[in-house]
C-alpha cells in the first residue's frame, strides 16, 4: 500500500471553484466512508479548510487510486469531474508526505506561517479515527505532521513570516493603521461560533473593541463564546449573544462584522448591508461602481437596462436566486460560460454607458477575450476596478468574510462607506507578502522530517519479515531440541538446559548481523526489495509474514492527536 493525496487549494484553483467544492461536515463523513469502501483505498482522511480540500488515502494502485479519489471528490463536492480535474493536484509517496508536512508548517497556507492549520490537521485525524478510516499509515503520518508543525513553530521564526488568516484579514480592513488603533472603541458583530469565528472574536477583544455581539444558529454556542470573552482576563470587552434573526438589527449598530459560518448560501446579501448602512446614516446608500450597475439587492430606482429588461439581454433574471446581485458573481452562479460571455460582452458593450458605444467588431473581440478567460479559469470574474480616492468616501462599515463558500455578497464592496475583505481579496493581498528568512529553515526541517519518516516506514515494512524469520528459527531450534530429547533420554535437566542455550546462542549470533544490516538497508531509499529478498532466501511463508503484520496493527496503540 502507498500514500496518495488528491486535492485542490487556493494555489491551484480560483476562489469561485473552492467555494463550490467546499465540503460540509456530513459530506466529509460520507466521503471518508465511500473512500475506504472503494477498491484501491485501505485508509482515508480528509483535510478541508477554507482554502483547501484534500483527500489522503493508502492505496494499492496509483492510477486506479488517482481516478477513484478524483471521482469521489467530484461526487461529494458537487463539482463535475471534468470541471474539477484541471484544478486538482496529485502527490504520491514521499511527495505526499512532503506536502502534508509543508502544510502543517504553514508553508502552503494563504498566509505563510499561520498556525491554525495545526488545529485543522488535528481535527482531520480525529474525524478519521472516530470513523475508523485511519489505519497505521495515516495515524503515523498525521501524528508526525503535527509534531513537524510544532517543531517548525518552536525552532524557527516562521510565525514572523505571517499571521493567522483572522489577523491578516483585520490588517487588510485597517488599511495600514495598526489594528489596535483602528479597532479601539468599535462595536463588532461575529456571525458564527466555530473555531475561526471564536478566534476573530478573541482577536478583536484583545485589540480593544468596546463590544462583541455573537450570533449563531445554535444559540447555546453563541452564549458560550460570549461567556468566554466576558470572563477572559486578557480584555475588558462587553460580550453578549443573539439569535440569528437578530442579525439585521445588530448590523445597524455594528462597526465591524466578521462572518464565518458553514452556510451553503449567502448569510448577508448586499441588500442587507445596504439597509444597515442606511440605518446608520439615515440616507440611501450609493453604489460607487465606476461602470457597473447598481446591485439588484440594493437598487432604489428603476432597474437599469442591463438587468434583463432590455431586448436581446442573454441574462435570464428568472433563474437568479432572490437576494443575489445581478452584477456580482452570485447572480450568474451555475450559468454556462457561453451565457456569461454574452452577458459580460453585452453589458460592457455600451448598454450601460450610453457615452461609450461599441462597434460590432469591438464586441466580437471582447467576446473572444472573454471566451479565452472562461476556458482558462472557468468563470467570468467580477472586475473590482479601483476608483480615485475622491470618488469613494472613507469606509465606516467593515466586513470580513472568512467563510468558504462566501457568507457575504461580493457586491457589497461597491457600497459607499463599506469595506469588504474576503478570501479572494486576502489571496490577492497575500500573493505579494514578503517571506521571512526563517522559511528556508522550515523547508530544511520539512526535508529532514520527510527523510526520517520514509526511513521509519521502510524499516517498519521489513520488520514483519524479520520477525517471521526469527520465529521460523525458533521453531527449528525447538524441533531439534525435541528430537535430541528423544535420542538422548538420559540427559539431566542441567545438561538439557546447557544444550538448549548453546543452540539458541548459535542461531542468534548467525541472525543478528544480517537482520540488523537488512533493517539499515531497508530504511534507505529503494530498500523495499530487501524484505522480498529475505522471504525468498529463507523460503518464508507470505501468510506468516502477513499474520505478523496484522498482529502488530491490532496491538499498536493509536494515540489521539495531542
Coordinates of C-alpha atoms in Angstrom, one line a residue:
X1 CA 0.0 0.0 0.0
X2 CA 1.2 3.6 -0.7
X3 CA 0.3 7.1 0.3
X4 CA -1.7 9.2 -2.2
X5 CA -3.2 12.7 -1.9
X6 CA -5.6 14.3 -4.4
X7 CA -6.8 17.8 -3.7
X8 CA -7.2 21.5 -4.6
X9 CA -6.3 24.7 -2.8
X10 CA -6.0 28.4 -3.3
X11 CA -2.8 27.8 -5.1
X12 CA -4.4 25.6 -7.8
X13 CA -8.0 26.8 -8.1
X14 CA -9.8 30.1 -8.1
X15 CA -11.9 31.0 -5.1
X16 CA -15.1 30.5 -7.1
X17 CA -14.2 26.8 -7.6
X18 CA -13.2 26.4 -4.0
X19 CA -16.5 27.9 -2.9
X20 CA -18.5 25.4 -4.9
X21 CA -16.3 22.4 -3.9
X22 CA -16.5 23.2 -0.2
X23 CA -17.5 20.1 1.8
X24 CA -19.9 20.2 4.7
X25 CA -19.2 18.1 7.8
X26 CA -21.7 15.5 6.7
X27 CA -20.2 15.4 3.2
X28 CA -16.7 14.8 4.7
X29 CA -18.0 11.8 6.7
X30 CA -19.7 10.3 3.6
X31 CA -16.5 10.9 1.5
X32 CA -14.4 9.1 4.0
X33 CA -16.7 6.2 4.2
X34 CA -17.0 5.9 0.4
X35 CA -13.2 6.2 0.0
X36 CA -12.4 3.2 2.3
X37 CA -15.2 1.3 0.6
X38 CA -13.6 1.8 -2.8
X39 CA -11.3 -0.9 -4.1
X40 CA -7.9 0.9 -4.3
X41 CA -8.0 2.5 -0.8
X42 CA -7.5 0.9 2.6
X43 CA -7.3 4.1 4.7
X44 CA -8.6 7.7 4.2
X45 CA -8.5 11.1 5.8
X46 CA -10.0 14.5 4.6
X47 CA -8.3 17.8 5.3
X48 CA -10.9 20.5 4.5
X49 CA -10.3 24.2 5.3
X50 CA -11.5 27.5 3.9
X51 CA -8.8 27.4 1.2
X52 CA -8.1 23.7 0.6
X53 CA -9.8 20.3 0.2
X54 CA -7.5 17.3 0.2
X55 CA -8.2 13.6 0.3
X56 CA -5.4 11.4 1.7
X57 CA -5.5 7.6 1.2
X58 CA -3.4 4.5 1.4
X59 CA -3.8 2.8 -2.0
X60 CA -2.5 -0.3 -3.6
X61 CA -2.6 1.1 -7.2
X62 CA -1.5 4.6 -8.2
X63 CA -3.5 5.2 -11.4
X64 CA -6.7 3.5 -10.1
X65 CA -6.3 5.4 -6.9
X66 CA -6.0 8.8 -8.6
X67 CA -9.0 8.0 -10.7
X68 CA -11.1 6.8 -7.8
X69 CA -10.2 9.7 -5.4
X70 CA -10.8 12.3 -8.1
X71 CA -14.2 10.9 -8.9
X72 CA -15.1 10.7 -5.2
X73 CA -14.1 14.4 -4.7
X74 CA -16.2 15.4 -7.6
X75 CA -19.2 13.4 -6.5
X76 CA -19.2 14.7 -2.9
X77 CA -18.3 18.3 -3.8
X78 CA -21.0 18.6 -6.4
X79 CA -18.5 20.0 -9.0
X80 CA -18.3 18.0 -12.2
X81 CA -15.2 15.9 -12.7
X82 CA -14.4 17.5 -16.0
X83 CA -14.6 20.9 -14.4
X84 CA -12.7 19.9 -11.3
X85 CA -9.9 18.0 -12.9
X86 CA -7.8 21.0 -14.2
X87 CA -7.6 22.3 -10.6
X88 CA -6.6 19.1 -8.9
X89 CA -3.0 18.2 -7.8
X90 CA -1.7 14.8 -7.0
X91 CA 1.2 13.8 -4.7
X92 CA 2.4 10.3 -4.2
X93 CA 4.6 8.5 -1.6
X94 CA 7.4 10.9 -0.4
X95 CA 6.0 13.8 -2.3
X96 CA 2.7 13.3 -0.4
X97 CA 4.5 13.2 2.9
X98 CA 6.4 16.4 2.0
X99 CA 3.2 18.1 1.0
X100 CA 1.4 17.4 4.3
X101 CA 4.5 18.4 6.4
X102 CA 4.7 21.7 4.4
X103 CA 1.0 22.3 5.0
X104 CA 1.4 21.6 8.7
X105 CA 4.2 24.2 9.0
X106 CA 2.2 26.8 7.3
X107 CA 4.4 26.9 4.2
X108 CA 1.4 26.2 1.9
X109 CA -1.1 28.5 3.7
X110 CA -2.6 31.6 2.2
X111 CA -0.8 33.5 5.0
X112 CA 2.6 31.9 5.3
X113 CA 3.4 30.6 8.8
X114 CA -0.1 30.8 10.2
X115 CA -0.6 28.2 13.0
X116 CA -4.4 27.5 12.6
X117 CA -3.7 24.7 10.2
X118 CA -2.3 22.5 13.0
X119 CA -5.7 22.5 14.7
X120 CA -7.4 21.6 11.4
X121 CA -5.0 18.7 10.8
X122 CA -5.7 17.6 14.4
X123 CA -9.4 17.7 13.7
X124 CA -8.9 15.8 10.4
X125 CA -7.1 13.0 12.2
X126 CA -9.6 12.8 15.0
X127 CA -12.5 12.5 12.5
X128 CA -10.8 9.7 10.6
X129 CA -10.0 7.9 13.9
X130 CA -13.7 8.2 15.0
X131 CA -14.9 6.8 11.7
X132 CA -12.1 4.1 11.8
X133 CA -10.9 5.1 8.3
X134 CA -7.3 5.9 9.6
X135 CA -5.0 2.9 9.9
X136 CA -1.4 2.7 10.8
X137 CA 0.0 4.7 7.9
X138 CA -2.3 7.7 8.2
X139 CA -2.1 7.7 12.0
X140 CA 1.6 7.8 11.8
X141 CA 1.6 10.4 9.0
X142 CA -0.8 12.9 10.7
X143 CA 0.8 12.4 14.1
X144 CA 4.2 13.1 12.6
X145 CA 2.8 16.1 10.7
X146 CA 1.6 17.6 14.0
X147 CA 5.0 17.2 15.5
X148 CA 6.8 18.7 12.5
X149 CA 4.5 21.7 12.6
X150 CA 5.1 22.3 16.3
X151 CA 8.8 21.9 15.7
X152 CA 8.8 24.5 12.9
X153 CA 7.0 27.0 15.1
X154 CA 9.2 26.4 18.2
X155 CA 12.6 26.2 16.4
X156 CA 12.2 29.0 13.8
X157 CA 10.7 32.4 13.4
X158 CA 8.1 31.2 10.9
X159 CA 5.4 32.9 12.9
X160 CA 7.0 36.2 11.9
X161 CA 6.5 35.3 8.2
X162 CA 2.8 35.6 8.5
X163 CA -0.2 35.7 10.9
X164 CA -3.4 33.9 11.2
X165 CA -6.0 34.5 8.5
X166 CA -8.0 36.4 11.0
X167 CA -5.1 38.8 11.9
X168 CA -4.2 39.2 8.3
X169 CA -7.9 40.0 7.4
X170 CA -8.1 42.6 10.1
X171 CA -4.9 44.2 8.9
X172 CA -6.5 44.5 5.5
X173 CA -9.6 46.1 6.9
X174 CA -7.4 48.6 8.9
X175 CA -5.6 49.6 5.7
X176 CA -2.2 50.5 7.1
X177 CA -3.5 51.6 10.5
X178 CA -2.3 49.5 13.5
X179 CA -5.2 47.1 14.3
X180 CA -5.5 48.2 18.0
X181 CA -5.7 51.8 17.0
X182 CA -8.3 51.0 14.3
X183 CA -10.3 48.7 16.5
X184 CA -10.4 50.9 19.6
X185 CA -14.0 51.6 20.7
X186 CA -15.6 49.9 17.8
X187 CA -18.6 47.5 18.1
X188 CA -18.1 44.1 16.5
X189 CA -20.7 41.6 15.3
X190 CA -19.4 38.0 14.9
X191 CA -21.6 35.7 12.8
X192 CA -20.8 32.1 13.6
X193 CA -19.3 30.4 16.7
X194 CA -16.8 28.0 15.2
X195 CA -13.1 28.0 15.6
X196 CA -12.4 30.8 13.1
X197 CA -15.2 33.0 14.5
X198 CA -14.0 32.4 18.0
X199 CA -10.5 33.4 17.0
X200 CA -11.8 36.5 15.4
X201 CA -13.9 37.4 18.4
X202 CA -10.9 36.9 20.8
X203 CA -8.5 38.9 18.5
X204 CA -10.9 41.8 18.3
X205 CA -11.4 41.7 22.0
X206 CA -7.7 41.9 22.6
X207 CA -7.4 44.6 20.0
X208 CA -9.7 46.9 22.1
X209 CA -13.2 46.8 20.6
X210 CA -15.8 48.1 23.1
X211 CA -18.4 45.4 22.4
X212 CA -18.6 41.9 20.8
X213 CA -22.0 40.5 19.7
X214 CA -22.1 36.8 18.8
X215 CA -24.8 35.4 16.5
X216 CA -25.1 31.7 15.8
X217 CA -27.8 29.3 14.6
X218 CA -27.2 27.3 17.8
X219 CA -27.8 29.9 20.4
X220 CA -26.1 28.0 23.2
X221 CA -22.8 28.1 21.3
X222 CA -23.1 31.8 20.9
X223 CA -23.8 32.2 24.6
X224 CA -20.8 30.0 25.5
X225 CA -18.4 32.1 23.3
X226 CA -19.8 35.4 24.8
X227 CA -19.2 34.0 28.3
X228 CA -15.7 33.1 27.5
X229 CA -15.0 36.6 26.1
X230 CA -16.5 38.2 29.2
X231 CA -14.6 36.0 31.6
X232 CA -11.2 36.5 30.0
X233 CA -8.5 38.3 31.9
X234 CA -6.9 39.4 28.6
X235 CA -9.5 42.1 27.8
X236 CA -12.3 44.2 29.2
X237 CA -14.8 43.8 26.4
X238 CA -18.6 43.5 26.8
X239 CA -19.9 40.5 25.1
X240 CA -23.4 39.1 24.5
X241 CA -25.1 36.5 22.4
X242 CA -28.1 37.0 20.0
X243 CA -30.1 34.7 17.8
X244 CA -29.6 34.7 14.0
X245 CA -32.9 36.5 13.5
X246 CA -31.5 39.5 15.3
X247 CA -28.6 40.0 12.9
X248 CA -30.4 42.6 10.8
X249 CA -31.0 44.8 13.8
X250 CA -27.4 44.3 15.1
X251 CA -26.0 45.3 11.7
X252 CA -27.2 48.8 12.2
X253 CA -25.2 49.1 15.5
X254 CA -22.0 47.3 14.4
X255 CA -18.9 48.9 13.0
X256 CA -17.1 45.6 12.2
X257 CA -18.7 42.4 11.0
X258 CA -16.9 39.1 10.8
X259 CA -18.7 36.2 9.3
X260 CA -17.6 32.5 9.1
X261 CA -20.4 30.0 9.0
X262 CA -21.0 26.7 7.3
X263 CA -23.9 28.0 5.3
X264 CA -24.1 27.0 1.7
X265 CA -25.8 30.2 0.7
X266 CA -25.3 33.9 1.4
X267 CA -25.7 35.0 5.0
X268 CA -25.6 38.7 4.3
X269 CA -26.9 40.0 0.9
X270 CA -25.8 43.3 -0.5
X271 CA -29.4 44.5 0.3
X272 CA -29.0 43.6 4.0
X273 CA -25.7 45.5 4.1
X274 CA -27.3 48.5 2.3
X275 CA -30.1 48.6 4.8
X276 CA -27.6 48.5 7.7
X277 CA -25.7 51.4 6.2
X278 CA -28.9 53.4 5.6
X279 CA -29.9 52.7 9.2
X280 CA -26.7 54.2 10.4
X281 CA -26.6 57.3 8.1
X282 CA -30.3 57.9 7.6
X283 CA -29.8 58.3 3.8
X284 CA -29.9 55.9 0.9
X285 CA -26.6 54.2 0.2
X286 CA -24.8 54.9 -3.1
X287 CA -23.1 52.4 -5.3
X288 CA -19.6 53.5 -6.1
X289 CA -19.0 51.2 -9.0
X290 CA -17.4 53.2 -11.8
X291 CA -19.0 51.4 -14.7
X292 CA -21.1 48.7 -13.1
X293 CA -24.8 48.8 -12.5
X294 CA -26.2 49.2 -9.0
X295 CA -26.7 45.8 -7.4
X296 CA -30.1 44.4 -7.7
X297 CA -30.3 43.8 -4.0
X298 CA -29.7 47.5 -3.2
X299 CA -31.4 49.2 -6.1
X300 CA -33.6 52.1 -5.1
X301 CA -34.6 53.3 -8.6
X302 CA -36.0 51.7 -11.7
X303 CA -33.8 48.8 -12.9
X304 CA -31.1 49.9 -15.4
X305 CA -31.2 48.3 -18.9
X306 CA -28.6 45.7 -18.0
X307 CA -30.9 43.7 -15.7
X308 CA -32.5 41.7 -18.5
X309 CA -35.4 44.2 -19.2
X310 CA -33.6 45.1 -22.5
X311 CA -34.3 43.2 -25.6
X312 CA -31.6 40.7 -26.5
X313 CA -30.1 40.6 -23.0
X314 CA -28.9 37.0 -22.5
X315 CA -29.2 37.1 -18.7
X316 CA -32.4 35.5 -17.6
X317 CA -33.3 37.0 -14.2
X318 CA -35.9 34.4 -13.6
X319 CA -33.0 32.0 -12.9
X320 CA -31.4 34.3 -10.4
X321 CA -31.8 33.4 -6.8
X322 CA -33.5 36.1 -4.6
X323 CA -31.1 38.4 -2.9
X324 CA -28.2 37.9 -5.3
X325 CA -26.8 40.9 -7.1
X326 CA -27.3 40.9 -10.8
X327 CA -23.8 42.3 -11.5
X328 CA -22.0 40.0 -8.9
X329 CA -20.8 36.5 -9.5
X330 CA -23.6 35.2 -7.3
X331 CA -26.2 36.3 -9.8
X332 CA -24.8 34.1 -12.5
X333 CA -23.7 31.1 -10.4
X334 CA -24.5 27.9 -12.3
X335 CA -24.9 29.6 -15.7
X336 CA -22.9 28.2 -18.6
X337 CA -19.8 30.0 -19.7
X338 CA -21.3 31.0 -23.1
X339 CA -24.1 32.9 -21.4
X340 CA -21.7 34.6 -19.1
X341 CA -19.6 35.7 -22.0
X342 CA -22.6 37.0 -23.9
X343 CA -23.9 38.9 -20.8
X344 CA -20.5 40.4 -20.0
X345 CA -19.9 41.4 -23.6
X346 CA -23.5 42.8 -23.8
X347 CA -23.0 44.9 -20.6
X348 CA -19.5 46.1 -21.4
X349 CA -20.6 46.8 -25.0
X350 CA -22.2 50.1 -24.1
X351 CA -25.7 49.2 -22.9
X352 CA -25.0 50.5 -19.5
X353 CA -23.0 53.5 -20.5
X354 CA -24.5 55.3 -23.4
X355 CA -21.4 57.5 -23.7
X356 CA -19.3 54.6 -24.8
X357 CA -21.0 52.8 -27.7
X358 CA -19.0 49.8 -29.0
X359 CA -18.8 48.6 -32.6
X360 CA -19.8 45.0 -33.7
X361 CA -16.1 44.4 -34.3
X362 CA -15.2 45.5 -30.8
X363 CA -17.9 43.3 -29.4
X364 CA -16.5 40.3 -31.3
X365 CA -13.0 41.0 -29.9
X366 CA -14.4 41.3 -26.4
X367 CA -16.4 38.0 -26.7
X368 CA -13.2 36.2 -27.9
X369 CA -11.2 37.6 -25.0
X370 CA -14.0 36.6 -22.5
X371 CA -14.2 33.1 -24.0
X372 CA -10.4 32.7 -23.5
X373 CA -10.8 33.8 -19.9
X374 CA -13.6 31.3 -19.3
X375 CA -11.6 28.5 -20.9
X376 CA -8.7 29.2 -18.6
X377 CA -10.4 30.0 -15.2
X378 CA -13.9 28.6 -15.8
X379 CA -15.7 31.8 -15.0
X380 CA -16.1 35.4 -15.8
X381 CA -14.8 37.2 -12.6
X382 CA -16.3 40.3 -11.3
X383 CA -13.9 43.1 -12.0
X384 CA -13.1 45.3 -9.0
X385 CA -12.0 48.4 -10.6
X386 CA -10.2 50.9 -8.3
X387 CA -11.7 54.3 -8.2
X388 CA -10.0 57.6 -7.5
X389 CA -9.9 58.4 -3.8
X390 CA -12.0 61.4 -4.2
X391 CA -14.8 59.3 -5.7
X392 CA -15.0 56.8 -2.8
X393 CA -15.7 58.0 0.8
X394 CA -13.7 56.7 3.7
X395 CA -15.2 53.4 4.9
X396 CA -17.0 53.4 8.2
X397 CA -18.6 49.9 8.0
X398 CA -16.1 47.0 7.8
X399 CA -16.9 43.4 6.7
X400 CA -14.6 40.4 7.0
X401 CA -15.8 37.3 5.3
X402 CA -13.8 34.2 6.2
X403 CA -16.3 31.6 5.0
X404 CA -15.9 29.2 2.2
X405 CA -18.3 29.3 0.3
X406 CA -18.7 33.0 1.0
X407 CA -21.1 34.4 3.5
X408 CA -21.3 38.0 2.3
X409 CA -22.3 39.1 -1.2
X410 CA -19.2 40.3 -3.1
X411 CA -21.4 43.2 -4.5
X412 CA -21.4 44.8 -1.0
X413 CA -17.8 46.1 -1.7
X414 CA -19.3 48.7 -4.1
X415 CA -21.5 50.4 -1.5
X416 CA -20.3 53.8 -0.3
X417 CA -18.8 53.7 3.2
X418 CA -18.3 49.9 3.1
X419 CA -15.0 48.0 3.1
X420 CA -15.3 44.2 2.4
X421 CA -12.4 41.8 2.7
X422 CA -13.0 38.2 1.8
X423 CA -11.0 35.1 1.0
X424 CA -10.5 36.2 -2.6
X425 CA -9.1 39.6 -1.7
X426 CA -6.9 38.0 1.0
X427 CA -5.4 35.7 -1.6
X428 CA -4.6 38.6 -3.8
X429 CA -3.1 40.6 -0.9
X430 CA -1.0 37.7 0.4
X431 CA 0.5 36.9 -3.0
X432 CA 2.9 39.8 -2.7
X433 CA 3.6 39.4 1.0
X434 CA 7.3 39.2 1.9
X435 CA 8.5 35.8 3.2
X436 CA 10.8 35.7 6.2
X437 CA 14.3 34.1 6.0
X438 CA 13.0 31.5 8.5
X439 CA 11.0 29.9 5.7
X440 CA 14.2 28.4 4.3
X441 CA 15.0 26.9 7.7
X442 CA 11.5 25.4 7.9
X443 CA 11.9 23.9 4.5
X444 CA 15.1 22.2 5.7
X445 CA 13.2 20.9 8.7
X446 CA 10.5 19.5 6.4
X447 CA 13.0 17.8 4.2
X448 CA 14.8 16.2 7.1
X449 CA 11.5 15.0 8.6
X450 CA 10.3 13.6 5.3
X451 CA 13.5 11.6 5.1
X452 CA 13.2 10.3 8.6
X453 CA 9.5 9.4 8.1
X454 CA 10.3 7.5 5.0
X455 CA 13.2 5.6 6.7
X456 CA 10.9 4.7 9.6
X457 CA 8.2 3.4 7.3
X458 CA 10.6 1.4 5.2
X459 CA 12.2 -0.1 8.3
X460 CA 8.7 -0.9 9.7
X461 CA 7.9 -2.6 6.4
X462 CA 10.7 -5.1 6.8
X463 CA 10.1 -5.7 10.5
X464 CA 7.3 -8.4 10.0
X465 CA 9.7 -10.3 7.7
X466 CA 12.5 -10.2 10.2
X467 CA 10.1 -11.3 13.0
X468 CA 8.8 -14.1 10.8
X469 CA 12.5 -15.2 10.1
X470 CA 13.3 -15.3 13.8
X471 CA 10.0 -17.1 14.6
X472 CA 11.0 -19.8 12.0
X473 CA 14.5 -20.1 13.5
X474 CA 13.0 -20.5 17.0
X475 CA 10.7 -23.3 15.7
X476 CA 13.6 -25.1 14.1
X477 CA 15.5 -24.9 17.4
X478 CA 12.5 -26.2 19.4
X479 CA 12.1 -29.1 16.9
X480 CA 15.8 -30.0 17.1
X481 CA 15.8 -29.9 20.9
X482 CA 12.7 -32.1 21.0
X483 CA 14.4 -34.6 18.6
X484 CA 17.5 -34.5 20.8
X485 CA 15.4 -35.3 23.9
X486 CA 14.1 -38.4 22.2
X487 CA 17.5 -39.6 21.1
X488 CA 19.3 -38.9 24.5
X489 CA 16.7 -39.6 27.2
X490 CA 19.4 -40.0 29.9
X491 CA 20.4 -36.3 29.9
X492 CA 19.5 -34.5 33.1
X493 CA 17.8 -31.0 33.2
X494 CA 21.1 -29.1 33.7
X495 CA 22.6 -30.7 30.6
X496 CA 19.4 -30.2 28.5
X497 CA 19.5 -26.5 29.6
X498 CA 23.1 -26.0 28.5
X499 CA 22.4 -27.6 25.1
X500 CA 19.3 -25.5 24.6
X501 CA 21.1 -22.3 25.4
X502 CA 24.1 -23.2 23.2
X503 CA 21.8 -23.8 20.2
X504 CA 19.9 -20.6 20.8
X505 CA 23.1 -18.6 21.0
X506 CA 24.4 -20.0 17.8
X507 CA 21.2 -19.2 15.9
X508 CA 21.0 -15.7 17.5
X509 CA 24.6 -14.9 16.5
X510 CA 24.1 -16.1 13.0
X511 CA 20.9 -14.0 12.5
X512 CA 22.0 -10.9 14.4
X513 CA 24.3 -9.2 11.9
X514 CA 22.1 -10.0 8.8
X515 CA 18.8 -8.8 10.5
X516 CA 20.4 -5.6 11.8
X517 CA 22.0 -4.8 8.5
X518 CA 18.9 -5.6 6.5
X519 CA 16.9 -3.1 8.6
X520 CA 19.5 -0.5 7.9
X521 CA 19.5 -1.1 4.2
X522 CA 15.7 -1.2 4.1
X523 CA 15.5 2.2 5.7
X524 CA 17.4 3.7 2.8
X525 CA 15.7 4.8 -0.4
X526 CA 15.0 1.8 -2.6
X527 CA 15.3 -0.6 0.3
X528 CA 11.9 -2.1 0.0
X529 CA 13.3 -5.0 -2.0
X530 CA 15.2 -6.4 0.9
X531 CA 12.1 -7.8 2.5
X532 CA 11.3 -9.7 -0.7
X533 CA 14.9 -11.0 -0.7
X534 CA 14.7 -12.3 2.8
X535 CA 11.4 -14.1 2.1
X536 CA 12.9 -15.7 -1.0
X537 CA 16.2 -16.7 0.6
X538 CA 14.7 -18.3 3.7
X539 CA 11.5 -19.5 1.9
X540 CA 9.3 -17.7 4.4
X541 CA 5.5 -18.3 4.1
X542 CA 3.9 -15.0 3.0
X543 CA 0.9 -15.7 5.1
X544 CA 3.1 -16.0 8.2
X545 CA 4.6 -12.5 7.4
X546 CA 1.1 -11.1 6.9
X547 CA -0.1 -12.6 10.2
X548 CA 2.8 -10.8 12.0
X549 CA 1.8 -7.5 10.3
X550 CA -1.9 -8.0 11.4
X551 CA -0.9 -8.8 14.9
X552 CA 1.3 -5.7 15.0
X553 CA -1.5 -3.5 13.8
X554 CA -4.0 -4.9 16.3
X555 CA -1.7 -4.3 19.2
X556 CA -0.4 -0.9 18.1
X557 CA -1.7 1.9 20.3
X558 CA -3.3 4.6 18.2
X559 CA -2.8 7.8 20.2
X560 CA -5.2 10.6 19.8
X561 CA -3.7 13.8 18.3
X562 CA -2.2 15.8 21.1

